[in-house]
PDB file of C-alpha atoms in Angstrom:
ATOM      1  CA  MET A   1       0.000   0.000   0.000  1.00 91.00           C
ATOM      2  CA  LYS A   2       1.258   3.499  -0.815  1.00 96.00           C
ATOM      3  CA  ILE A   3       0.639   5.979   2.016  1.00 97.00           C
ATOM      4  CA  LEU A   4       1.281   9.698   2.465  1.00 98.00           C
ATOM      5  CA  LEU A   5       1.511  11.080   5.993  1.00 98.00           C
ATOM      6  CA  VAL A   6       1.144  14.870   6.190  1.00 98.00           C
ATOM      7  CA  GLU A   7       2.041  15.938   9.722  1.00 97.00           C
ATOM      8  CA  ASP A   8       4.301  18.759  10.898  1.00 95.00           C
ATOM      9  CA  GLU A   9       4.577  17.816  14.568  1.00 95.00           C
ATOM     10  CA  LEU A  10       7.572  15.507  15.058  1.00 96.00           C
ATOM     11  CA  THR A  11       6.231  13.260  17.832  1.00 94.00           C
ATOM     12  CA  SER A  12       2.904  12.634  16.085  1.00 94.00           C
ATOM     13  CA  ARG A  13       4.690  12.073  12.782  1.00 96.00           C
ATOM     14  CA  MET A  14       7.089   9.520  14.276  1.00 97.00           C
ATOM     15  CA  THR A  15       4.309   7.683  16.122  1.00 96.00           C
ATOM     16  CA  LEU A  16       1.971   7.497  13.127  1.00 97.00           C
ATOM     17  CA  ASN A  17       4.833   6.518  10.829  1.00 97.00           C
ATOM     18  CA  SER A  18       5.739   3.611  13.130  1.00 96.00           C
ATOM     19  CA  PHE A  19       2.100   2.438  13.079  1.00 96.00           C
ATOM     20  CA  LEU A  20       1.842   2.739   9.271  1.00 95.00           C
ATOM     21  CA  ASN A  21       5.194   1.255   8.221  1.00 93.00           C
ATOM     22  CA  PRO A  22       4.005  -2.379   8.344  1.00 91.00           C
ATOM     23  CA  PHE A  23       1.510  -1.577   5.553  1.00 89.00           C
ATOM     24  CA  GLY A  24       4.069  -0.588   2.945  1.00 87.00           C
ATOM     25  CA  GLU A  25       5.643   2.551   1.553  1.00 91.00           C
ATOM     26  CA  VAL A  26       5.049   5.625   3.736  1.00 97.00           C
ATOM     27  CA  ASP A  27       6.055   9.008   2.353  1.00 98.00           C
ATOM     28  CA  ILE A  28       6.096  12.011   4.661  1.00 98.00           C
ATOM     29  CA  ALA A  29       5.303  15.663   4.016  1.00 98.00           C
ATOM     30  CA  VAL A  30       5.632  18.300   6.736  1.00 98.00           C
ATOM     31  CA  ASN A  31       3.469  20.957   5.094  1.00 98.00           C
ATOM     32  CA  GLY A  32       0.657  21.362   2.590  1.00 97.00           C
ATOM     33  CA  ASN A  33       2.852  22.452  -0.315  1.00 98.00           C
ATOM     34  CA  LYS A  34       5.149  19.431   0.037  1.00 98.00           C
ATOM     35  CA  ALA A  35       2.078  17.187   0.179  1.00 98.00           C
ATOM     36  CA  ILE A  36       0.752  18.656  -3.086  1.00 98.00           C
ATOM     37  CA  ILE A  37       4.140  18.148  -4.766  1.00 98.00           C
ATOM     38  CA  ALA A  38       4.253  14.496  -3.619  1.00 98.00           C
ATOM     39  CA  ILE A  39       0.690  13.818  -4.775  1.00 98.00           C
ATOM     40  CA  LYS A  40       1.224  15.477  -8.137  1.00 98.00           C
ATOM     41  CA  LYS A  41       4.379  13.410  -8.714  1.00 98.00           C
ATOM     42  CA  ALA A  42       2.592  10.199  -7.695  1.00 97.00           C
ATOM     43  CA  LEU A  43      -0.289  10.907 -10.084  1.00 97.00           C
ATOM     44  CA  GLU A  44       2.072  11.795 -12.944  1.00 96.00           C
ATOM     45  CA  ASN A  45       3.942   8.511 -12.382  1.00 96.00           C
ATOM     46  CA  ASN A  46       0.620   6.632 -12.332  1.00 94.00           C
ATOM     47  CA  LYS A  47       1.363   5.464  -8.771  1.00 95.00           C
ATOM     48  CA  PRO A  48      -1.201   7.371  -6.692  1.00 96.00           C
ATOM     49  CA  TYR A  49      -1.433   7.199  -2.937  1.00 97.00           C
ATOM     50  CA  GLU A  50      -4.074   4.804  -1.716  1.00 96.00           C
ATOM     51  CA  LEU A  51      -4.232   6.320   1.745  1.00 97.00           C
ATOM     52  CA  ILE A  52      -3.418   9.841   2.947  1.00 98.00           C
ATOM     53  CA  PHE A  53      -3.315  10.960   6.572  1.00 98.00           C
ATOM     54  CA  LEU A  54      -3.642  14.740   6.596  1.00 98.00           C
ATOM     55  CA  ASP A  55      -3.351  16.995   9.637  1.00 97.00           C
ATOM     56  CA  ILE A  56      -5.709  19.980   9.693  1.00 95.00           C
ATOM     57  CA  ILE A  57      -3.201  22.481  11.080  1.00 93.00           C
ATOM     58  CA  ILE A  58      -0.027  22.369   8.998  1.00 95.00           C
ATOM     59  CA  PRO A  59       2.294  25.077   7.664  1.00 94.00           C
ATOM     60  CA  GLU A  60       1.999  26.843   4.309  1.00 94.00           C
ATOM     61  CA  LEU A  61      -1.380  25.382   3.271  1.00 93.00           C
ATOM     62  CA  ASP A  62      -3.822  24.278   5.945  1.00 95.00           C
ATOM     63  CA  GLY A  63      -5.184  20.745   5.760  1.00 95.00           C
ATOM     64  CA  ILE A  64      -8.560  21.663   4.271  1.00 96.00           C
ATOM     65  CA  THR A  65      -7.004  23.763   1.490  1.00 97.00           C
ATOM     66  CA  THR A  66      -4.535  20.950   0.838  1.00 98.00           C
ATOM     67  CA  LEU A  67      -7.411  18.454   0.647  1.00 98.00           C
ATOM     68  CA  LYS A  68      -9.260  20.616  -1.881  1.00 97.00           C
ATOM     69  CA  LYS A  69      -6.112  20.774  -4.022  1.00 98.00           C
ATOM     70  CA  ILE A  70      -5.672  16.984  -3.745  1.00 98.00           C
ATOM     71  CA  ARG A  71      -9.195  16.421  -5.041  1.00 97.00           C
ATOM     72  CA  GLN A  72      -8.620  18.947  -7.869  1.00 97.00           C
ATOM     73  CA  LEU A  73      -5.419  17.162  -8.903  1.00 97.00           C
ATOM     74  CA  GLU A  74      -7.178  13.793  -8.907  1.00 97.00           C
ATOM     75  CA  THR A  75      -9.938  15.202 -11.122  1.00 96.00           C
ATOM     76  CA  GLN A  76      -7.396  16.789 -13.482  1.00 96.00           C
ATOM     77  CA  HIS A  77      -5.669  13.405 -13.804  1.00 96.00           C
ATOM     78  CA  GLY A  78      -8.938  11.610 -14.579  1.00 94.00           C
ATOM     79  CA  VAL A  79      -9.132   9.667 -11.316  1.00 94.00           C
ATOM     80  CA  ASN A  80     -12.683   8.405 -10.821  1.00 91.00           C
ATOM     81  CA  ASP A  81     -14.417   8.610  -7.453  1.00 87.00           C
ATOM     82  CA  TYR A  82     -13.815   4.929  -6.662  1.00 89.00           C
ATOM     83  CA  ALA A  83     -10.063   5.216  -7.299  1.00 91.00           C
ATOM     84  CA  LYS A  84      -9.496   8.448  -5.370  1.00 96.00           C
ATOM     85  CA  SER A  85      -7.174   8.331  -2.367  1.00 97.00           C
ATOM     86  CA  LYS A  86      -8.797   7.663   0.967  1.00 97.00           C
ATOM     87  CA  VAL A  87      -8.009  10.824   2.938  1.00 98.00           C
ATOM     88  CA  ILE A  88      -8.223  10.592   6.702  1.00 98.00           C
ATOM     89  CA  MET A  89      -8.006  13.969   8.390  1.00 97.00           C
ATOM     90  CA  ILE A  90      -6.202  13.946  11.732  1.00 96.00           C
ATOM     91  CA  SER A  91      -6.542  16.699  14.311  1.00 93.00           C
ATOM     92  CA  ALA A  92      -6.932  17.509  17.971  1.00 90.00           C
ATOM     93  CA  ASN A  93      -9.664  19.923  16.859  1.00 82.00           C
ATOM     94  CA  ILE A  94     -13.179  18.694  17.611  1.00 85.00           C
ATOM     95  CA  ASP A  95     -14.943  21.808  16.306  1.00 87.00           C
ATOM     96  CA  LYS A  96     -17.974  20.593  14.341  1.00 91.00           C
ATOM     97  CA  ASP A  97     -17.595  23.392  11.771  1.00 93.00           C
ATOM     98  CA  ILE A  98     -14.045  22.262  10.982  1.00 91.00           C
ATOM     99  CA  ILE A  99     -15.150  18.639  10.686  1.00 92.00           C
ATOM    100  CA  LEU A 100     -17.971  19.684   8.323  1.00 94.00           C
ATOM    101  CA  LYS A 101     -15.550  21.751   6.213  1.00 94.00           C
ATOM    102  CA  ALA A 102     -13.260  18.731   5.935  1.00 95.00           C
ATOM    103  CA  ALA A 103     -16.177  16.519   4.890  1.00 95.00           C
ATOM    104  CA  ARG A 104     -17.322  19.040   2.282  1.00 96.00           C
ATOM    105  CA  ALA A 105     -13.766  19.289   0.949  1.00 95.00           C
ATOM    106  CA  GLY A 106     -13.772  15.542   0.320  1.00 95.00           C
ATOM    107  CA  CYS A 107     -12.192  13.778   3.276  1.00 97.00           C
ATOM    108  CA  THR A 108     -13.018  10.124   3.705  1.00 96.00           C
ATOM    109  CA  SER A 109     -13.030  10.308   7.501  1.00 96.00           C
ATOM    110  CA  TYR A 110     -11.779  12.337  10.451  1.00 96.00           C
ATOM    111  CA  MET A 111      -9.803  11.123  13.462  1.00 96.00           C
ATOM    112  CA  ILE A 112      -9.284  13.030  16.704  1.00 94.00           C
ATOM    113  CA  LYS A 113      -5.775  13.032  18.217  1.00 92.00           C
ATOM    114  CA  PRO A 114      -4.232  11.443  20.101  1.00 93.00           C
ATOM    115  CA  ILE A 115      -4.423   8.393  17.869  1.00 94.00           C
ATOM    116  CA  ASP A 116      -3.438   4.999  19.190  1.00 94.00           C
ATOM    117  CA  LYS A 117      -2.563   1.940  17.142  1.00 94.00           C
ATOM    118  CA  THR A 118      -5.871   0.124  17.712  1.00 94.00           C
ATOM    119  CA  ARG A 119      -8.006   3.101  16.645  1.00 95.00           C
ATOM    120  CA  LEU A 120      -5.781   3.721  13.641  1.00 95.00           C
ATOM    121  CA  TYR A 121      -5.939   0.104  12.480  1.00 95.00           C
ATOM    122  CA  ASN A 122      -9.717   0.010  12.953  1.00 94.00           C
ATOM    123  CA  GLU A 123     -10.041   3.165  10.846  1.00 95.00           C
ATOM    124  CA  ILE A 124      -7.861   1.719   8.086  1.00 95.00           C
ATOM    125  CA  ARG A 125      -9.856  -1.525   8.154  1.00 93.00           C
ATOM    126  CA  LYS A 126     -13.104   0.477   7.891  1.00 94.00           C
ATOM    127  CA  HIS A 127     -11.961   1.759   4.498  1.00 93.00           C
ATOM    128  CA  GLY A 128     -11.418  -1.693   3.049  1.00 91.00           C
ATOM    129  CA  PHE A 129      -7.712  -2.204   3.632  1.00 91.00           C
ATOM    130  CA  ASN A 130      -6.294  -5.404   5.087  1.00 86.00           C
ATOM    131  CA  VAL A 131      -4.975  -4.920   8.594  1.00 83.00           C
ATOM    132  CA  PRO A 132      -3.202  -7.640  10.560  1.00 70.00           C
ATOM    133  CA  GLU A 133      -4.932  -8.595  13.807  1.00 67.00           C
TER     134      GLU A 133
END
């Protein structure tokens, strides 16, 4: 599985990366612009990300703006709705307006930090990916 983790906070990034590594290739971006560059390159190489974990509060482009750009890039590259990356927003923010904005922008789901391994694996499983017990 090809995964992109977009997280600027070092501890969260290291923890999530350690949880995700058993699933395959995990690329990391520390801000919205770097995430867009990685996604564009993946789409151009016809090797799109299957799963993207995207923090809401990140430098340069916030998570919701980044998500909108991800969905625009997928559309520009002819990716149909079924084949689009599963984007799981991650945030400590439980503001319902923010969660609604993320949903409207096209996120697949939303997880509240802190995220432990069991919750993460259950979320991944919920989106149809194989997760070891």
